[in-house]
Amino acid sequence: MTLSFPHRHLLDIERLSATEIELLLDRAAQFALQNRRPHKKSTQLQGRTVVNLFYENSTRTRTSFEIAAKRLGADVVNVPLEHSSVAKGETFLDTVLTLDAMQIDALVIRHNEEGIPQFIAPHVKAHVINAGDGKHEHPTQALLDALTLRRHKGKIAGLIVAICGDVAHSRVARSNAHLLTKLGAMVRMIAPAGYAQANFTKLGIECTDDLAKGIKDADAVMTLRIQHERIGGLEQTISQDDYVRDYRIDHHRLLRHAKPDVIVMHPGPTNRGVEITDELFEDPAHSVVREQVEMGVAVRMAVLDVLLNGTVS
Ligand code: NCD
């Protein structure tokens, strides 16, 4: 069976259909097998050039994209722009157009402003992949979370997934909200007052500030970092002690309220002891955090392959 993927770019989860998401996950599952073989490299992107343009610091996501592209035989260029002051506007677009003029095939972009990948996509020949835009979306993170969930639970439909933490400032929460509801999961958001996001109710997502209520009968609990760098000076912040008291996930809270076979996820970077206890983070009976990282490479291979080669067979 050959299915064509109707999108030139991966800008967000919101515009993908459930079928398109499943197509990417199925392809990623194949790459996950390839990645566990001693010889991991294939040739789908041989002769292609992938450029990583990250305007925010990143270790795992940038490295994951680099490994993914190299596994498929592409050449990868990392543009060093960590502390660049360029912002949306002519100068920024000029940087992108200059790179695009070098006949690159894919531009993986992370930026602290919402909407930047969507803004540049119509201007370039390269395929644009959103690696995180401000508080908006982080589509490959939601895809890797879904692949990890599917591997453990067999399916997404019908699962209860609780997302706990700084939901308001999290692009991971937003992309997961779209993906999980499209695939038929029941999603709950748990956030301290001031960190909740009212928009999620439009997607039929319940929000609560009560951890016990939020993780009740959950099949999976996703914990999130407080995104200090995305919180404006005037916004209220919760103290670390209060956060730990009310929201840190530990074995006791988890097993008292969630399903016995619940899995615990975290997109990283993790503040051990704050969002989750060390013991739980390291407990292979529940924590799938390392597997999420592994699935990240497979998902990014699938996204690059599907976008650049147009079809999957
Ligand atoms: C996330 C991000 O950048 O949004 N990290 C990641 O990509 N793994 C979450 C975070 O920064 O807390």
XYZ file of C-alpha atoms and ligand atoms in Angstrom:
325
model
C 0.000 0.000 0.000
C 1.347 3.434 -0.880
C -0.164 6.452 0.801
C 0.784 9.990 0.003
C 1.261 12.507 2.767
C -0.542 15.697 1.810
C 1.596 18.151 3.787
C 4.837 19.692 2.589
C 5.830 20.791 6.094
C 5.336 19.585 9.657
C 4.217 22.786 11.351
C 1.933 21.490 14.089
C -0.279 18.581 15.123
C -3.461 20.645 14.914
C -3.648 20.443 11.111
C -2.927 16.690 10.855
C -5.686 14.104 10.609
C -5.772 10.961 12.753
C -4.891 8.908 9.635
C -1.851 11.079 8.904
C -0.673 10.799 12.518
C -1.048 7.014 12.403
C 0.845 6.848 9.135
C 3.781 8.683 10.742
C 3.630 6.443 13.825
C 3.596 3.260 11.717
C 6.619 4.451 9.768
C 8.374 5.418 13.017
C 7.698 1.957 14.464
C 9.630 0.477 11.522
C 12.536 2.851 12.137
C 12.507 1.964 15.855
C 13.315 -1.619 14.836
C 16.044 -0.440 12.458
C 17.582 1.637 15.262
C 18.009 -1.418 17.484
C 19.998 -3.291 14.858
C 23.795 -3.179 15.079
C 23.928 -1.568 11.634
C 21.475 1.313 11.833
C 21.957 3.228 8.651
C 19.786 3.283 5.534
C 19.694 5.385 2.397
C 16.287 7.094 2.178
C 17.836 10.562 2.478
C 21.130 9.943 0.725
C 22.278 13.070 -1.089
C 19.885 15.305 0.880
C 20.820 18.172 3.190
C 19.082 18.832 6.497
C 19.732 22.097 8.347
C 19.081 22.503 12.075
C 18.299 26.138 12.897
C 17.771 26.357 16.657
C 17.205 29.787 18.176
C 16.788 28.245 21.642
C 19.245 26.091 23.543
C 18.596 22.435 22.976
C 20.543 19.268 23.488
C 18.151 16.390 23.085
C 15.928 17.647 20.299
C 18.718 18.999 18.111
C 20.856 15.884 18.586
C 17.853 13.666 17.970
C 17.127 15.370 14.630
C 20.806 15.153 13.703
C 21.013 11.441 14.466
C 17.711 10.817 12.674
C 18.859 12.559 9.491
C 22.246 10.824 9.544
C 20.651 7.406 10.078
C 18.853 7.962 6.786
C 22.040 9.000 5.009
C 21.516 12.793 4.864
C 24.147 15.453 5.396
C 23.355 17.606 8.436
C 24.378 21.175 9.176
C 23.826 22.721 12.611
C 23.638 26.505 12.368
C 25.101 27.971 15.577
C 22.690 30.711 16.607
C 22.191 30.045 20.300
C 22.198 33.592 21.547
C 21.324 35.372 18.360
C 19.251 38.509 18.767
C 17.510 38.146 15.428
C 13.752 38.197 15.781
C 10.845 37.801 13.428
C 11.073 40.254 10.569
C 13.277 40.971 7.605
C 16.599 40.013 9.168
C 15.307 36.681 10.375
C 13.634 35.893 7.058
C 16.848 36.862 5.269
C 18.773 34.273 7.310
C 16.240 31.635 6.353
C 16.205 32.643 2.668
C 20.002 32.568 2.566
C 20.015 29.006 3.892
C 17.214 28.044 1.522
C 19.192 29.396 -1.440
C 21.865 26.775 -0.674
C 19.458 24.134 -2.053
C 18.831 22.521 1.292
C 16.080 19.920 1.555
C 14.803 20.348 5.108
C 14.933 23.145 7.630
C 14.360 22.072 11.233
C 13.567 25.160 13.248
C 13.131 25.927 16.940
C 12.262 29.456 18.001
C 10.972 31.126 21.148
C 8.248 32.985 19.225
C 4.986 31.274 18.417
C 4.220 30.943 14.710
C 7.751 31.271 13.304
C 7.735 27.960 11.355
C 4.311 28.829 9.916
C 5.614 32.285 8.987
C 8.611 31.014 7.030
C 7.049 27.975 5.360
C 5.458 29.822 2.393
C 8.761 31.566 1.625
C 11.072 28.558 1.227
C 11.587 25.578 -1.070
C 12.858 23.404 1.785
C 10.512 21.312 3.900
C 10.027 23.075 7.235
C 9.829 21.036 10.445
C 8.748 22.723 13.659
C 11.041 21.627 16.506
C 9.179 23.827 19.010
C 7.796 27.360 18.604
C 7.369 29.265 21.857
C 4.337 28.122 23.802
C 2.587 26.929 20.653
C 3.490 23.417 19.457
C 6.199 20.766 19.486
C 4.814 18.215 17.037
C 7.651 15.665 17.027
C 7.504 15.493 20.835
C 3.802 14.586 20.729
C 4.489 11.987 18.035
C 7.256 10.354 20.068
C 5.027 10.380 23.144
C 2.267 8.691 21.135
C 4.651 6.065 19.775
C 5.856 5.294 23.309
C 2.271 5.076 24.569
C 1.280 2.794 21.710
C 4.197 0.456 22.406
C 3.108 0.064 26.032
C -0.651 0.134 25.750
C -1.197 -1.248 22.235
C -3.426 1.655 21.238
C -4.182 5.283 22.068
C -7.984 5.236 21.772
C -9.695 4.903 25.133
C -6.598 5.613 27.237
C -6.753 8.085 30.104
C -3.715 10.358 29.877
C -3.028 12.925 32.602
C -0.682 15.811 31.823
C 0.616 17.475 34.978
C 2.523 20.714 35.480
C 2.967 24.047 33.753
C 0.380 23.365 31.105
C -0.111 27.047 30.239
C 3.436 27.587 28.958
C 3.996 24.158 27.454
C 4.089 23.476 23.732
C 4.410 19.789 24.646
C 1.036 19.899 26.420
C -0.580 21.694 23.470
C 0.704 19.275 20.814
C -0.239 16.307 22.969
C -3.702 17.741 23.589
C -4.346 17.819 19.843
C -2.771 14.465 19.067
C -4.259 12.439 21.901
C -7.798 13.760 21.430
C -7.619 13.154 17.658
C -6.647 9.543 18.365
C -9.451 9.048 20.873
C -7.701 9.253 24.244
C -9.280 10.968 27.220
C -6.923 13.746 28.294
C -6.828 15.502 31.644
C -4.684 18.498 32.475
C -3.504 19.062 36.021
C -2.006 22.452 36.778
C -1.547 24.762 39.759
C -3.661 27.941 39.654
C -2.053 30.342 37.193
C -0.587 27.518 35.104
C -3.803 26.194 33.604
C -4.906 26.812 30.048
C -8.577 27.517 29.507
C -8.416 26.823 25.749
C -8.105 23.115 26.308
C -11.736 22.807 27.332
C -12.593 23.432 23.653
C -10.949 20.089 22.896
C -13.092 18.411 25.546
C -10.171 18.233 27.953
C -10.871 18.428 31.667
C -8.597 20.688 33.728
C -8.084 20.440 37.464
C -5.697 21.726 40.118
C -6.195 18.540 42.138
C -3.496 15.963 41.406
C -5.349 13.011 42.934
C -8.450 13.741 40.863
C -6.416 14.314 37.702
C -4.447 11.073 37.815
C -7.381 8.907 38.940
C -7.397 5.686 36.881
C -4.814 7.133 34.475
C -3.044 4.802 32.032
C -0.265 7.341 31.636
C 0.906 10.396 33.547
C 2.999 12.954 31.702
C 4.896 15.371 33.935
C 6.120 18.776 32.771
C 8.753 21.246 33.861
C 7.773 24.735 35.057
C 8.842 26.723 31.985
C 10.468 29.631 33.852
C 11.944 31.109 30.671
C 8.480 31.481 29.136
C 6.846 33.092 32.155
C 6.559 36.898 32.072
C 7.685 38.902 35.122
C 4.153 39.831 36.163
C 2.753 36.334 36.166
C 2.391 34.492 39.430
C 4.779 31.685 40.089
C 4.374 28.864 42.530
C 7.221 28.221 44.961
C 9.201 25.049 44.441
C 8.238 23.818 47.917
C 4.536 24.263 47.193
C 4.908 22.580 43.822
C 6.671 19.586 45.354
C 4.059 19.348 48.107
C 1.058 19.389 45.792
C 2.203 18.146 42.381
C 5.375 16.057 42.511
C 4.621 12.563 41.256
C 5.912 9.783 43.510
C 5.176 6.073 43.891
C 2.690 6.636 46.675
C 0.533 9.163 44.842
C 0.793 7.319 41.562
C -0.158 3.873 42.815
C -2.857 5.161 45.118
C -4.796 6.867 42.322
C -3.691 5.725 38.854
C -4.013 2.283 37.228
C -1.539 -0.321 38.589
C 0.238 -0.547 35.213
C 0.403 3.236 34.710
C 3.395 4.591 32.810
C 5.113 7.857 33.682
C 6.515 10.139 30.996
C 8.554 13.341 30.868
C 9.698 15.254 27.764
C 12.877 16.405 29.534
C 14.773 18.214 30.728
C 13.682 16.863 34.113
C 14.214 18.560 37.439
C 14.581 15.423 39.490
C 12.927 15.714 42.849
C 10.638 18.527 41.674
C 8.289 17.143 38.999
C 9.007 13.530 39.845
C 10.967 11.699 42.536
C 14.324 10.168 41.671
C 13.048 6.716 42.622
C 10.091 6.900 40.265
C 12.144 8.414 37.445
C 14.503 5.431 37.669
C 11.819 2.754 38.164
C 11.610 0.631 34.994
C 8.233 -0.731 36.110
C 6.651 2.670 35.419
C 9.095 5.183 33.956
C 9.421 5.220 30.157
C 11.464 8.415 29.984
C 14.487 6.849 28.260
C 12.279 5.036 25.795
C 10.705 8.369 24.874
C 14.164 9.623 23.942
C 14.775 6.489 21.876
C 11.437 6.875 20.078
C 12.302 10.507 19.367
C 14.940 9.447 16.857
C 12.559 6.990 15.151
C 9.790 9.581 14.916
C 12.116 12.204 13.442
C 13.359 9.680 10.886
C 9.733 9.020 9.927
C 8.922 12.717 9.620
C 11.992 13.398 7.461
C 11.364 10.353 5.279
C 7.665 11.015 4.784
C 8.092 14.727 4.046
C 11.140 14.452 1.797
C 10.120 11.303 -0.043
C 6.429 12.138 -0.222
C 5.088 8.657 0.093
C 5.460 5.692 2.340
C 5.018 2.117 1.208
C 10.488 20.462 25.780
C 10.489 21.753 24.980
O 11.521 22.218 24.523
O 9.396 22.265 24.813
N 11.724 19.804 25.736
C 11.998 18.955 24.702
O 11.955 19.302 23.554
N 12.282 17.690 25.019
C 10.003 20.647 27.156
C 10.765 21.582 28.058
O 11.596 22.363 27.637
O 10.478 21.519 29.263
